[in-house]
């Protein structure tokens, strides 16, 4: 579906080139196979804090990373999740060499320029990011409560990527140096260059900038604690939690452990989310929002991650409606779908949505979720940048019976129900809920 | 083997590849509807965008939210189909439907794969031209929007936006958010929605824009078969705001407004004033000015407040260019104990850039380059191109606008920027809206010199 060439340098760096000559731009996209799952309790948030430090200059350009690129007309950004950290630039083609020079300099020569002044400044910025995007945002702490309830305390998905504020405060410059030495080396990275470029000259440029960077030691295995290893399947109990927050309307989160990325059943769960809450004709939207007007919104998602997954349903109560009513309708709808499975028309609707999403995803070469990001994702998670065809095939091969099997898994014990209620309205949570611990 | 790279110098980018905005073909359908088409090779995707110069500024005085409610109801069923039947039809072709209601315009956009172009455009015509507006649907969607307004009271940034506009534009058509208020929404009736649609959704001033992996002729043929038989009439006078009314923004209702958010860990800030209309001859100089002041990561304000002080995840500034003068605003969320210092810094930077500390040559070159060299990537997708064409239409810009943008920006010099700042940034008249923990902030606010704060509920 996407033409590309993959080449691995002697130092282990995977290089992927994808040509598309319609627009005179080049996309540089660099994945490091490290995320918050590689952190240890007590130092959560370090992978993301480290991402910030990558924009503060390196040995041969010891000032802000943004300035030379914005001057060249680039857009650029980076992001961290539980499994990986990605960095990208989209530049006019004449600035491709500049982008590769800068990316290679911060991979090869970051530490000499990484001072405590930069570290302390970005730690404050990250604490302010946490305040803005989580603490001071309605429902902003819900995901933390869910993750810590779904996964045991020694599971790498027990904490969210932003991390605990006290861990961010406790992080040291030495932690950052050690993190870089452990995870930021060519063998743990995947570089895609896409756009109005020619493959051979790009490979030449990449070799010239990246070949000199020494291969690092193999990355240590992700630490999954004894509890998680002893108990890799979901805890066989349902849990009810509540969180008071500065919100106007109560919201219900229902979450389950689910298949990990690309594993058996993952695509079925993804399709199930579409059938339940994708668009106005979906089962839950139609019932909860359109017909019975119990909810103001409803959504569903299969969180396909590298070492585990979770499935989540979210619905906000309409004024005057209690979460118990939402829960009851959702349970009934899940039971009905488990009973009869989806209709043929319903399944076709879901598959059409998935199909067009693969097409819409092809529209940009760079940035988050652009083609270069997808090639790296497939390379890092499936070992093959060309995995897209097989990714699509997973959905094409699904059946009504498989979707029925997926929804039946939601009836197994291990469900987390989180009620987020307005401050002081504890009685509006599902009965029997205990306070969730978040910080 | 390959030689090692020279790390003593960063590579200097060579000549920027020439880039042109794609050719926009302009015509009319047999009924007179204006049509603009763009051939956009690539993934098999097509976007149709119908854009009309009527937006939330046309909300009647006691019916704020009417334009946006009407737009929201377009896909809740047509004369021919119920809401669920309509959405089933959209889903069958994998279409993505979007409505955008700005102060001055409304756009309804449908994107689909090219093999469904005809069905997609047909559905768009049905949605825009023949909405159902059943009383029951109007009541349901109105209630959803009232719930949304209620939810937004807990969102600092939404509170700040609403209070800022209301303070800058008291009694003016730009003084409210498109969504309206709980009180105004509660009073809206199905008859008002039907009347607003009849008055405003007329096609004489509308433009249909089609962009996709098809030829001009193919897009035009699809447009003719779907929109070509609709009546083309002018919008009613009631739906069009007289330019004289829009141009008559008075003074702000306050200089300093404080919205209490008890124990909040950050303050949400808006600092600015009514500035300029899109038609200003200083447009390009102001774009350069804004990039230097707060329009990108490497700007004076973000460097100072984020990269030096660590007070915020990021701040930015922008001119909201409208048909009549719209707001200039700095916006951001800053840690609560740095609130006053941040507002002072913004006011100070607004003042000095037009006087004591004009843009340097290096800043000028950086800003011009950022605006011109990144030009091509803004028009990569059919949706982006359609949006760009809609902007030309709304602001009555010449077809050559995007091709002259780069030379126009490159011609801006330091004196132009300083003069534009002196003429259009007025720190001494700026309004500050703060949504934060009042008990922590009150004692420090007098240092701002903006007088006693006006206290407002969220």
PDB file of N, CA and C in Angstrom, chain B residues 93-171:
ATOM      1  N   UNK B  93     -21.104   5.406   3.018  1.00  0.00           N
ATOM      2  CA  UNK B  93     -20.026   5.846   2.124  1.00  0.00           C
ATOM      3  C   UNK B  93     -18.803   6.323   2.931  1.00  0.00           C
ATOM      4  N   UNK B  94     -18.811   6.088   4.224  1.00  0.00           N
ATOM      5  CA  UNK B  94     -17.656   6.460   5.042  1.00  0.00           C
ATOM      6  C   UNK B  94     -17.423   7.958   5.079  1.00  0.00           C
ATOM      7  N   UNK B  95     -18.501   8.740   4.964  1.00  0.00           N
ATOM      8  CA  UNK B  95     -18.337  10.194   4.882  1.00  0.00           C
ATOM      9  C   UNK B  95     -18.056  10.801   6.248  1.00  0.00           C
ATOM     10  N   UNK B  96     -17.292  11.888   6.235  1.00  0.00           N
ATOM     11  CA  UNK B  96     -17.050  12.688   7.431  1.00  0.00           C
ATOM     12  C   UNK B  96     -17.731  14.036   7.206  1.00  0.00           C
ATOM     13  N   UNK B  97     -18.630  14.385   8.114  1.00  0.00           N
ATOM     14  CA  UNK B  97     -19.373  15.634   7.988  1.00  0.00           C
ATOM     15  C   UNK B  97     -18.921  16.583   9.088  1.00  0.00           C
ATOM     16  N   UNK B  98     -18.725  17.850   8.731  1.00  0.00           N
ATOM     17  CA  UNK B  98     -18.363  18.822   9.756  1.00  0.00           C
ATOM     18  C   UNK B  98     -19.067  20.144   9.518  1.00  0.00           C
ATOM     19  N   UNK B  99     -19.474  20.803  10.582  1.00  0.00           N
ATOM     20  CA  UNK B  99     -20.008  22.157  10.434  1.00  0.00           C
ATOM     21  C   UNK B  99     -19.153  23.082  11.277  1.00  0.00           C
ATOM     22  N   UNK B 100     -18.901  24.261  10.747  1.00  0.00           N
ATOM     23  CA  UNK B 100     -18.128  25.263  11.487  1.00  0.00           C
ATOM     24  C   UNK B 100     -18.903  26.566  11.437  1.00  0.00           C
ATOM     25  N   UNK B 101     -19.171  27.106  12.599  1.00  0.00           N
ATOM     26  CA  UNK B 101     -19.849  28.394  12.657  1.00  0.00           C
ATOM     27  C   UNK B 101     -18.883  29.397  13.279  1.00  0.00           C
ATOM     28  N   UNK B 102     -18.413  30.334  12.491  1.00  0.00           N
ATOM     29  CA  UNK B 102     -17.572  31.401  13.002  1.00  0.00           C
ATOM     30  C   UNK B 102     -18.418  32.636  13.224  1.00  0.00           C
ATOM     31  N   UNK B 103     -17.781  33.723  13.605  1.00  0.00           N
ATOM     32  CA  UNK B 103     -18.537  34.952  13.808  1.00  0.00           C
ATOM     33  C   UNK B 103     -19.137  35.443  12.494  1.00  0.00           C
ATOM     34  N   UNK B 104     -18.387  35.293  11.397  1.00  0.00           N
ATOM     35  CA  UNK B 104     -18.783  35.885  10.120  1.00  0.00           C
ATOM     36  C   UNK B 104     -19.251  34.868   9.088  1.00  0.00           C
ATOM     37  N   UNK B 105     -19.090  33.585   9.342  1.00  0.00           N
ATOM     38  CA  UNK B 105     -19.393  32.616   8.284  1.00  0.00           C
ATOM     39  C   UNK B 105     -19.782  31.268   8.854  1.00  0.00           C
ATOM     40  N   UNK B 106     -20.440  30.506   8.010  1.00  0.00           N
ATOM     41  CA  UNK B 106     -20.790  29.123   8.334  1.00  0.00           C
ATOM     42  C   UNK B 106     -20.321  28.249   7.182  1.00  0.00           C
ATOM     43  N   UNK B 107     -19.680  27.143   7.519  1.00  0.00           N
ATOM     44  CA  UNK B 107     -19.257  26.194   6.491  1.00  0.00           C
ATOM     45  C   UNK B 107     -19.736  24.810   6.868  1.00  0.00           C
ATOM     46  N   UNK B 108     -20.211  24.086   5.880  1.00  0.00           N
ATOM     47  CA  UNK B 108     -20.577  22.689   6.073  1.00  0.00           C
ATOM     48  C   UNK B 108     -19.718  21.884   5.100  1.00  0.00           C
ATOM     49  N   UNK B 109     -19.004  20.896   5.636  1.00  0.00           N
ATOM     50  CA  UNK B 109     -17.997  20.192   4.853  1.00  0.00           C
ATOM     51  C   UNK B 109     -18.262  18.695   4.884  1.00  0.00           C
ATOM     52  N   UNK B 110     -18.174  18.083   3.720  1.00  0.00           N
ATOM     53  CA  UNK B 110     -18.313  16.627   3.650  1.00  0.00           C
ATOM     54  C   UNK B 110     -17.113  16.063   2.898  1.00  0.00           C
ATOM     55  N   UNK B 111     -16.462  15.100   3.515  1.00  0.00           N
ATOM     56  CA  UNK B 111     -15.327  14.429   2.890  1.00  0.00           C
ATOM     57  C   UNK B 111     -15.681  12.963   2.707  1.00  0.00           C
ATOM     58  N   UNK B 112     -15.350  12.444   1.533  1.00  0.00           N
ATOM     59  CA  UNK B 112     -15.583  11.015   1.301  1.00  0.00           C
ATOM     60  C   UNK B 112     -14.551  10.500   0.307  1.00  0.00           C
ATOM     61  N   UNK B 113     -14.615   9.192   0.022  1.00  0.00           N
ATOM     62  CA  UNK B 113     -13.720   8.639  -0.986  1.00  0.00           C
ATOM     63  C   UNK B 113     -14.317   8.940  -2.356  1.00  0.00           C
ATOM     64  N   UNK B 114     -13.443   9.099  -3.361  1.00  0.00           N
ATOM     65  CA  UNK B 114     -13.906   9.644  -4.642  1.00  0.00           C
ATOM     66  C   UNK B 114     -14.984   8.777  -5.302  1.00  0.00           C
ATOM     67  N   UNK B 115     -14.960   7.482  -5.053  1.00  0.00           N
ATOM     68  CA  UNK B 115     -15.960   6.671  -5.745  1.00  0.00           C
ATOM     69  C   UNK B 115     -17.363   6.969  -5.213  1.00  0.00           C
ATOM     70  N   UNK B 116     -17.461   7.623  -4.083  1.00  0.00           N
ATOM     71  CA  UNK B 116     -18.764   8.013  -3.537  1.00  0.00           C
ATOM     72  C   UNK B 116     -19.004   9.516  -3.651  1.00  0.00           C
ATOM     73  N   UNK B 117     -18.271  10.189  -4.553  1.00  0.00           N
ATOM     74  CA  UNK B 117     -18.373  11.653  -4.636  1.00  0.00           C
ATOM     75  C   UNK B 117     -19.817  12.093  -4.886  1.00  0.00           C
ATOM     76  N   UNK B 118     -20.496  11.408  -5.806  1.00  0.00           N
ATOM     77  CA  UNK B 118     -21.854  11.842  -6.162  1.00  0.00           C
ATOM     78  C   UNK B 118     -22.812  11.682  -4.977  1.00  0.00           C
ATOM     79  N   UNK B 119     -22.767  10.524  -4.319  1.00  0.00           N
ATOM     80  CA  UNK B 119     -23.631  10.352  -3.153  1.00  0.00           C
ATOM     81  C   UNK B 119     -23.279  11.361  -2.059  1.00  0.00           C
ATOM     82  N   UNK B 120     -21.987  11.608  -1.887  1.00  0.00           N
ATOM     83  CA  UNK B 120     -21.544  12.528  -0.834  1.00  0.00           C
ATOM     84  C   UNK B 120     -22.059  13.937  -1.073  1.00  0.00           C
ATOM     85  N   UNK B 121     -21.868  14.433  -2.297  1.00  0.00           N
ATOM     86  CA  UNK B 121     -22.329  15.785  -2.600  1.00  0.00           C
ATOM     87  C   UNK B 121     -23.857  15.851  -2.510  1.00  0.00           C
ATOM     88  N   UNK B 122     -24.510  14.770  -2.914  1.00  0.00           N
ATOM     89  CA  UNK B 122     -25.970  14.726  -2.812  1.00  0.00           C
ATOM     90  C   UNK B 122     -26.436  14.818  -1.376  1.00  0.00           C
ATOM     91  N   UNK B 123     -25.743  14.115  -0.493  1.00  0.00           N
ATOM     92  CA  UNK B 123     -26.112  14.191   0.922  1.00  0.00           C
ATOM     93  C   UNK B 123     -25.856  15.587   1.481  1.00  0.00           C
ATOM     94  N   UNK B 124     -24.745  16.201   1.045  1.00  0.00           N
ATOM     95  CA  UNK B 124     -24.465  17.559   1.527  1.00  0.00           C
ATOM     96  C   UNK B 124     -25.569  18.521   1.097  1.00  0.00           C
ATOM     97  N   UNK B 125     -26.006  18.387  -0.160  1.00  0.00           N
ATOM     98  CA  UNK B 125     -27.080  19.265  -0.646  1.00  0.00           C
ATOM     99  C   UNK B 125     -28.369  19.037   0.141  1.00  0.00           C
ATOM    100  N   UNK B 126     -28.633  17.775   0.447  1.00  0.00           N
ATOM    101  CA  UNK B 126     -29.843  17.443   1.212  1.00  0.00           C
ATOM    102  C   UNK B 126     -29.760  18.014   2.633  1.00  0.00           C
ATOM    103  N   UNK B 127     -28.582  17.902   3.212  1.00  0.00           N
ATOM    104  CA  UNK B 127     -28.379  18.352   4.595  1.00  0.00           C
ATOM    105  C   UNK B 127     -28.510  19.866   4.698  1.00  0.00           C
ATOM    106  N   UNK B 128     -27.922  20.565   3.743  1.00  0.00           N
ATOM    107  CA  UNK B 128     -27.935  22.025   3.810  1.00  0.00           C
ATOM    108  C   UNK B 128     -29.272  22.592   3.332  1.00  0.00           C
ATOM    109  N   UNK B 129     -29.845  21.956   2.309  1.00  0.00           N
ATOM    110  CA  UNK B 129     -31.011  22.549   1.662  1.00  0.00           C
ATOM    111  C   UNK B 129     -32.359  22.111   2.204  1.00  0.00           C
ATOM    112  N   UNK B 130     -32.422  20.910   2.779  1.00  0.00           N
ATOM    113  CA  UNK B 130     -33.748  20.392   3.162  1.00  0.00           C
ATOM    114  C   UNK B 130     -33.772  19.833   4.577  1.00  0.00           C
ATOM    115  N   UNK B 131     -33.270  20.557   5.543  1.00  0.00           N
ATOM    116  CA  UNK B 131     -33.279  20.001   6.906  1.00  0.00           C
ATOM    117  C   UNK B 131     -34.704  19.874   7.429  1.00  0.00           C
ATOM    118  N   UNK B 132     -34.855  18.981   8.398  1.00  0.00           N
ATOM    119  CA  UNK B 132     -36.166  18.593   8.881  1.00  0.00           C
ATOM    120  C   UNK B 132     -36.647  19.490  10.009  1.00  0.00           C
ATOM    121  N   UNK B 133     -35.781  19.778  10.974  1.00  0.00           N
ATOM    122  CA  UNK B 133     -36.097  20.637  12.123  1.00  0.00           C
ATOM    123  C   UNK B 133     -37.376  20.212  12.835  1.00  0.00           C
ATOM    124  N   UNK B 134     -37.555  18.910  13.070  1.00  0.00           N
ATOM    125  CA  UNK B 134     -38.669  18.456  13.906  1.00  0.00           C
ATOM    126  C   UNK B 134     -38.533  19.063  15.299  1.00  0.00           C
ATOM    127  N   UNK B 135     -39.669  19.417  15.890  1.00  0.00           N
ATOM    128  CA  UNK B 135     -39.634  20.042  17.214  1.00  0.00           C
ATOM    129  C   UNK B 135     -38.894  19.151  18.215  1.00  0.00           C
ATOM    130  N   UNK B 136     -39.113  17.861  18.103  1.00  0.00           N
ATOM    131  CA  UNK B 136     -38.481  16.939  19.040  1.00  0.00           C
ATOM    132  C   UNK B 136     -36.954  16.956  18.891  1.00  0.00           C
ATOM    133  N   UNK B 137     -36.470  16.984  17.646  1.00  0.00           N
ATOM    134  CA  UNK B 137     -35.022  17.041  17.417  1.00  0.00           C
ATOM    135  C   UNK B 137     -34.448  18.369  17.883  1.00  0.00           C
ATOM    136  N   UNK B 138     -35.164  19.444  17.624  1.00  0.00           N
ATOM    137  CA  UNK B 138     -34.682  20.754  18.058  1.00  0.00           C
ATOM    138  C   UNK B 138     -34.547  20.767  19.580  1.00  0.00           C
ATOM    139  N   UNK B 139     -35.555  20.247  20.264  1.00  0.00           N
ATOM    140  CA  UNK B 139     -35.504  20.207  21.725  1.00  0.00           C
ATOM    141  C   UNK B 139     -34.349  19.354  22.229  1.00  0.00           C
ATOM    142  N   UNK B 140     -34.135  18.218  21.605  1.00  0.00           N
ATOM    143  CA  UNK B 140     -33.056  17.323  22.030  1.00  0.00           C
ATOM    144  C   UNK B 140     -31.686  17.967  21.830  1.00  0.00           C
ATOM    145  N   UNK B 141     -31.461  18.514  20.646  1.00  0.00           N
ATOM    146  CA  UNK B 141     -30.142  19.086  20.373  1.00  0.00           C
ATOM    147  C   UNK B 141     -29.934  20.364  21.198  1.00  0.00           C
ATOM    148  N   UNK B 142     -30.999  21.127  21.380  1.00  0.00           N
ATOM    149  CA  UNK B 142     -30.885  22.322  22.234  1.00  0.00           C
ATOM    150  C   UNK B 142     -30.498  21.915  23.664  1.00  0.00           C
ATOM    151  N   UNK B 143     -31.096  20.850  24.174  1.00  0.00           N
ATOM    152  CA  UNK B 143     -30.738  20.392  25.516  1.00  0.00           C
ATOM    153  C   UNK B 143     -29.288  19.921  25.584  1.00  0.00           C
ATOM    154  N   UNK B 144     -28.827  19.238  24.536  1.00  0.00           N
ATOM    155  CA  UNK B 144     -27.423  18.807  24.510  1.00  0.00           C
ATOM    156  C   UNK B 144     -26.495  20.019  24.538  1.00  0.00           C
ATOM    157  N   UNK B 145     -26.878  21.057  23.815  1.00  0.00           N
ATOM    158  CA  UNK B 145     -26.029  22.253  23.795  1.00  0.00           C
ATOM    159  C   UNK B 145     -26.089  22.995  25.131  1.00  0.00           C
ATOM    160  N   UNK B 146     -27.251  22.967  25.783  1.00  0.00           N
ATOM    161  CA  UNK B 146     -27.324  23.566  27.119  1.00  0.00           C
ATOM    162  C   UNK B 146     -26.424  22.791  28.096  1.00  0.00           C
ATOM    163  N   UNK B 147     -26.412  21.480  27.978  1.00  0.00           N
ATOM    164  CA  UNK B 147     -25.516  20.690  28.831  1.00  0.00           C
ATOM    165  C   UNK B 147     -24.059  21.032  28.544  1.00  0.00           C
ATOM    166  N   UNK B 148     -23.774  21.246  27.273  1.00  0.00           N
ATOM    167  CA  UNK B 148     -22.403  21.601  26.890  1.00  0.00           C
ATOM    168  C   UNK B 148     -22.004  22.946  27.517  1.00  0.00           C
ATOM    169  N   UNK B 149     -22.922  23.918  27.449  1.00  0.00           N
ATOM    170  CA  UNK B 149     -22.648  25.222  28.063  1.00  0.00           C
ATOM    171  C   UNK B 149     -22.368  25.039  29.556  1.00  0.00           C
ATOM    172  N   UNK B 150     -23.158  24.169  30.168  1.00  0.00           N
ATOM    173  CA  UNK B 150     -22.964  23.932  31.590  1.00  0.00           C
ATOM    174  C   UNK B 150     -21.596  23.295  31.839  1.00  0.00           C
ATOM    175  N   UNK B 151     -21.235  22.315  31.049  1.00  0.00           N
ATOM    176  CA  UNK B 151     -19.927  21.674  31.197  1.00  0.00           C
ATOM    177  C   UNK B 151     -18.788  22.672  31.008  1.00  0.00           C
ATOM    178  N   UNK B 152     -18.969  23.603  30.086  1.00  0.00           N
ATOM    179  CA  UNK B 152     -17.898  24.561  29.782  1.00  0.00           C
ATOM    180  C   UNK B 152     -17.653  25.523  30.943  1.00  0.00           C
ATOM    181  N   UNK B 153     -18.604  25.638  31.837  1.00  0.00           N
ATOM    182  CA  UNK B 153     -18.362  26.492  33.007  1.00  0.00           C
ATOM    183  C   UNK B 153     -17.229  25.947  33.867  1.00  0.00           C
ATOM    184  N   UNK B 154     -16.928  24.665  33.742  1.00  0.00           N
ATOM    185  CA  UNK B 154     -15.838  24.071  34.510  1.00  0.00           C
ATOM    186  C   UNK B 154     -14.523  24.044  33.739  1.00  0.00           C
ATOM    187  N   UNK B 155     -14.523  24.556  32.507  1.00  0.00           N
ATOM    188  CA  UNK B 155     -13.315  24.551  31.672  1.00  0.00           C
ATOM    189  C   UNK B 155     -12.739  25.965  31.655  1.00  0.00           C
ATOM    190  N   UNK B 156     -11.590  26.152  32.287  1.00  0.00           N
ATOM    191  CA  UNK B 156     -11.020  27.500  32.426  1.00  0.00           C
ATOM    192  C   UNK B 156     -10.893  28.231  31.099  1.00  0.00           C
ATOM    193  N   UNK B 157     -10.389  27.541  30.092  1.00  0.00           N
ATOM    194  CA  UNK B 157     -10.134  28.232  28.824  1.00  0.00           C
ATOM    195  C   UNK B 157     -11.444  28.691  28.187  1.00  0.00           C
ATOM    196  N   UNK B 158     -12.499  27.906  28.311  1.00  0.00           N
ATOM    197  CA  UNK B 158     -13.785  28.298  27.733  1.00  0.00           C
ATOM    198  C   UNK B 158     -14.391  29.473  28.500  1.00  0.00           C
ATOM    199  N   UNK B 159     -14.218  29.466  29.811  1.00  0.00           N
ATOM    200  CA  UNK B 159     -14.703  30.590  30.614  1.00  0.00           C
ATOM    201  C   UNK B 159     -13.954  31.862  30.215  1.00  0.00           C
ATOM    202  N   UNK B 160     -12.644  31.736  30.094  1.00  0.00           N
ATOM    203  CA  UNK B 160     -11.837  32.909  29.741  1.00  0.00           C
ATOM    204  C   UNK B 160     -12.227  33.453  28.374  1.00  0.00           C
ATOM    205  N   UNK B 161     -12.441  32.576  27.400  1.00  0.00           N
ATOM    206  CA  UNK B 161     -12.832  33.032  26.059  1.00  0.00           C
ATOM    207  C   UNK B 161     -14.148  33.805  26.108  1.00  0.00           C
ATOM    208  N   UNK B 162     -15.109  33.261  26.829  1.00  0.00           N
ATOM    209  CA  UNK B 162     -16.436  33.886  26.876  1.00  0.00           C
ATOM    210  C   UNK B 162     -16.375  35.251  27.556  1.00  0.00           C
ATOM    211  N   UNK B 163     -15.693  35.318  28.692  1.00  0.00           N
ATOM    212  CA  UNK B 163     -15.639  36.581  29.431  1.00  0.00           C
ATOM    213  C   UNK B 163     -14.821  37.622  28.652  1.00  0.00           C
ATOM    214  N   UNK B 164     -13.762  37.163  28.004  1.00  0.00           N
ATOM    215  CA  UNK B 164     -12.901  38.087  27.251  1.00  0.00           C
ATOM    216  C   UNK B 164     -13.681  38.740  26.108  1.00  0.00           C
ATOM    217  N   UNK B 165     -14.384  37.929  25.317  1.00  0.00           N
ATOM    218  CA  UNK B 165     -15.171  38.496  24.211  1.00  0.00           C
ATOM    219  C   UNK B 165     -16.247  39.448  24.727  1.00  0.00           C
ATOM    220  N   UNK B 166     -16.918  39.044  25.797  1.00  0.00           N
ATOM    221  CA  UNK B 166     -17.981  39.884  26.349  1.00  0.00           C
ATOM    222  C   UNK B 166     -17.454  41.207  26.874  1.00  0.00           C
ATOM    223  N   UNK B 167     -16.247  41.183  27.409  1.00  0.00           N
ATOM    224  CA  UNK B 167     -15.648  42.408  27.954  1.00  0.00           C
ATOM    225  C   UNK B 167     -15.167  43.326  26.831  1.00  0.00           C
ATOM    226  N   UNK B 168     -14.607  42.723  25.782  1.00  0.00           N
ATOM    227  CA  UNK B 168     -14.096  43.539  24.670  1.00  0.00           C
ATOM    228  C   UNK B 168     -15.220  44.132  23.823  1.00  0.00           C
ATOM    229  N   UNK B 169     -16.310  43.385  23.702  1.00  0.00           N
ATOM    230  CA  UNK B 169     -17.363  43.776  22.755  1.00  0.00           C
ATOM    231  C   UNK B 169     -18.726  43.880  23.442  1.00  0.00           C
ATOM    232  N   UNK B 170     -18.873  44.736  24.445  1.00  0.00           N
ATOM    233  CA  UNK B 170     -20.181  44.795  25.104  1.00  0.00           C
ATOM    234  C   UNK B 170     -21.272  45.262  24.137  1.00  0.00           C
ATOM    235  N   UNK B 171     -22.347  44.495  24.046  1.00  0.00           N
ATOM    236  CA  UNK B 171     -23.476  44.871  23.199  1.00  0.00           C
ATOM    237  C   UNK B 171     -23.224  44.780  21.706  1.00  0.00           C
TER     238      UNK B 171
END
